[in-house]
Amino acid sequence: MSAQDSSSGVPHLPGMEVRPVERNVYEVQIGPAHPGSGHMRIIVELDGDVMVRVDPDIGFVHRTMEKLAEGRDWIKNIPLFERMAILDACNITLPYVEAVEKLLDIEPPERAKYLRTLLCEINRIASHLYGMGIFGVFLGHSTLYMWAFGDREVFVQLAEDLTGARLTHSYPVFGGVRRDMPDDFPENARKAVRYMRNRLNEYAKIFLNNPNIRKRLEGVGVISKTRAAELGIAGPNARASGIKYDVRLVEPYEAYPELDFEIPVFEEGDSLARAWMRVEEIRQSLNIIEQAVDWLEKHPREGFMHDKFWKAAPKLYKDVYEGNIPYAGKYRVKLMPLFATLKVPAGKAAARVEAGRGEMFYYVESDGKDVPYRVRVVSPSFRNVIAFKYVMPGHRLMDLPTIYGSFDYFPPEWDR
Amino acid sequence: MPARPSLKRVPRATFLGRAIAGNLGALIVGVKYFIDPNRITLLYPHEYIKLRQGYRGYIVLIFDKCISCASCARICPARAMKMVTMEVKDKKLNRAMKKKYPVINYNRCIFCGYCVDVCPTEALYHVPYHDLVYLNMQDMILNVEEFQKEPEFVTAKEGVPVTYVFDEKRGLVKVSVEESSNQGSSSQPAGGGGSS
Ligand code: SF4
Ligand code: SF4
């Protein structure tokens, strides 16, 4: 396509829209690489300091996850997809693993399901704390930033103890998980849970009930229930507007049907409700962690990998698991060499989970080869970003970081 | 018991509550942490974290255990591990023969640990540290000889090992390794379980 000239004489490039702006309306570009916008650019038209038009231009972070996946063996896609949102690694890769398991027609054993659930909830807390920390930066509340990132460390440490890596766990694999929890894990997890419960009350005191912060959040960026449904907003943001939708509720997966927890729903739909939403969700995740850890402790350490893969395991694999080989670590589940060359029966499957930011959906198609024929990903941030266009106009420019932060938007995640 | 939705409300703020409870509450919490802070900052490299055995750090090859099956290179998602052909003396047959052994390129490795987990003879293992520096990119591509040596952990020579323990009141607390082994080593077997 050749560059055309627009009426104003400005070259018009494909994918770029040039419009004459009205008098007294200024176009301000927030980002990319602005502390208030992440990796994206928000084109804002301002009348005075009131936003009249907001156009989120999502840009690039690391494109072609879906396309790359078509050229890689099934198992190699797990670390690849993880990179979409490494702070929520287990939730991001789990639906892929589940979809492939559907194609392979296997179901992970009970213990593996609990271990996956456990890591998913640890990740959810870490992801919410990350979101709250960034929200703090946006509002100039550096205490919240320091606190949230410091407390996130507690859960990152738990995840590290469980999986051996801080962020890129690659924990769920087809048919099971890659590790069992270490011996001191239940004790540590309970300490972390008790700590965080108390800490959340302090978050409320220093941040959410702080009059200065409330003034900036209350009634800002209100998105009504119908509007949220119309735009297809996902996850905690939708629930903050009163939509009772959560994958764990409508289509429970892994160990969730056995666990007792609430799905908090708010009706206000403003930035404050979205901030409270995350606090309430962390509370529920703490309950889930406690229940999962109790269950795991009570039940014998067996069944962390589907029999199809583990049946033929040589004795050495069991020795590694039991920690009989000094240099190898303990409770490590070895992968069968078969995993490297796995061929998945032809078919189509879809799976979804509730990730930290909302529903994570995968559609996987196989034609019987050792690489996927097609993988399609729908990530929550992609669905949430559209809200900026409709929610921000009418607010002042300084409300932009508030609204942006309250949506917990994570640019790399949409870019798949 | 499946999940159930529950309607929550943002606490209402009255004028009095705003002025007194809101501001005062925030101030009191602030003062509390001003007097009694919990610092978890690591003074690297004067201190370094002693990681536990299961940590997915740098990878080492145990040459004698390798059966040249190439599973590790096949599963590597980053194509960091490759097989190279070497002339070795076969002990059983007592003659020289060509065999393939893995080498690693740390420019590419993402430390996913698949290679270690897939090796059928446990010929690969992780060392529990990850903070190494190479002077140039060429040095990050190891040959079979280098791959068999545990990388030199320079920080350990200069720094004090610390570890983080979980605490109900303070979340994570930084303690020196000796302290932590005195506290709770009984429940932590060597390898996998313990942080010491
Ligand atoms: S750790 Fe992962 S990326 Fe690194 S060499 Fe092994 S398989 Fe490849
Ligand atoms: S998987 Fe293990 S035995 Fe096979 S080539 Fe690699 S290091 Fe050698």
PDB file of C-alpha atoms and ligand atoms in Angstrom, chain A residues 334 337, chain B residues 60-63 65-75 81 83 100-102 114-124 147, ligand 2:
ATOM      1  CA  LYS A 334      11.304 -37.042  35.918  1.00  0.00           C
ATOM      2  CA  PRO A 337      11.980 -39.226  27.017  1.00  0.00           C
TER       3      PRO A 337
ATOM      4  CA  VAL B  60      26.461 -29.766  34.934  1.00  0.00           C
ATOM      5  CA  LEU B  61      27.055 -32.933  32.943  1.00  0.00           C
ATOM      6  CA  ILE B  62      28.240 -36.152  34.544  1.00  0.00           C
ATOM      7  CA  PHE B  63      30.123 -37.524  31.593  1.00  0.00           C
ATOM      8  CA  LYS B  65      26.557 -41.438  33.133  1.00  0.00           C
ATOM      9  CA  CYS B  66      25.632 -40.060  29.731  1.00  0.00           C
ATOM     10  CA  ILE B  67      24.413 -42.698  27.280  1.00  0.00           C
ATOM     11  CA  SER B  68      24.258 -40.314  24.300  1.00  0.00           C
ATOM     12  CA  CYS B  69      20.515 -40.657  23.915  1.00  0.00           C
ATOM     13  CA  ALA B  70      20.051 -36.994  22.887  1.00  0.00           C
ATOM     14  CA  SER B  71      16.764 -36.651  24.780  1.00  0.00           C
ATOM     15  CA  CYS B  72      18.063 -33.520  26.475  1.00  0.00           C
ATOM     16  CA  ALA B  73      18.892 -31.800  23.214  1.00  0.00           C
ATOM     17  CA  ARG B  74      15.595 -32.928  21.710  1.00  0.00           C
ATOM     18  CA  ILE B  75      13.446 -31.482  24.469  1.00  0.00           C
ATOM     19  CA  MET B  81      21.555 -27.770  24.270  1.00  0.00           C
ATOM     20  CA  MET B  83      24.869 -32.789  20.761  1.00  0.00           C
ATOM     21  CA  LYS B 100      27.583 -37.799  20.949  1.00  0.00           C
ATOM     22  CA  TYR B 101      27.556 -35.691  24.067  1.00  0.00           C
ATOM     23  CA  PRO B 102      25.528 -32.634  24.994  1.00  0.00           C
ATOM     24  CA  TYR B 114      13.486 -29.926  31.021  1.00  0.00           C
ATOM     25  CA  CYS B 115      16.860 -31.372  29.995  1.00  0.00           C
ATOM     26  CA  VAL B 116      17.654 -32.359  33.563  1.00  0.00           C
ATOM     27  CA  ASP B 117      14.197 -33.810  34.112  1.00  0.00           C
ATOM     28  CA  VAL B 118      14.177 -35.801  30.893  1.00  0.00           C
ATOM     29  CA  CYS B 119      17.654 -37.339  31.140  1.00  0.00           C
ATOM     30  CA  PRO B 120      17.013 -41.054  31.691  1.00  0.00           C
ATOM     31  CA  THR B 121      20.266 -41.669  33.551  1.00  0.00           C
ATOM     32  CA  GLU B 122      20.365 -38.506  35.676  1.00  0.00           C
ATOM     33  CA  ALA B 123      23.560 -37.451  33.918  1.00  0.00           C
ATOM     34  CA  LEU B 124      22.658 -33.774  34.266  1.00  0.00           C
ATOM     35  CA  PHE B 147      30.198 -28.602  30.793  1.00  0.00           C
TER      36      PHE B 147
HETATM   37  S1  SF4 C   2      19.559 -37.016  28.136  1.00  0.00           S
HETATM   38 FE1  SF4 C   2      21.161 -37.563  29.585  1.00  0.00          FE
HETATM   39  S2  SF4 C   2      21.968 -39.491  28.840  1.00  0.00           S
HETATM   40 FE2  SF4 C   2      20.788 -38.615  27.164  1.00  0.00          FE
HETATM   41  S3  SF4 C   2      22.309 -37.467  25.972  1.00  0.00           S
HETATM   42 FE3  SF4 C   2      21.418 -36.035  27.428  1.00  0.00          FE
HETATM   43  S4  SF4 C   2      22.803 -36.087  29.176  1.00  0.00           S
HETATM   44 FE4  SF4 C   2      23.238 -37.902  27.945  1.00  0.00          FE
END
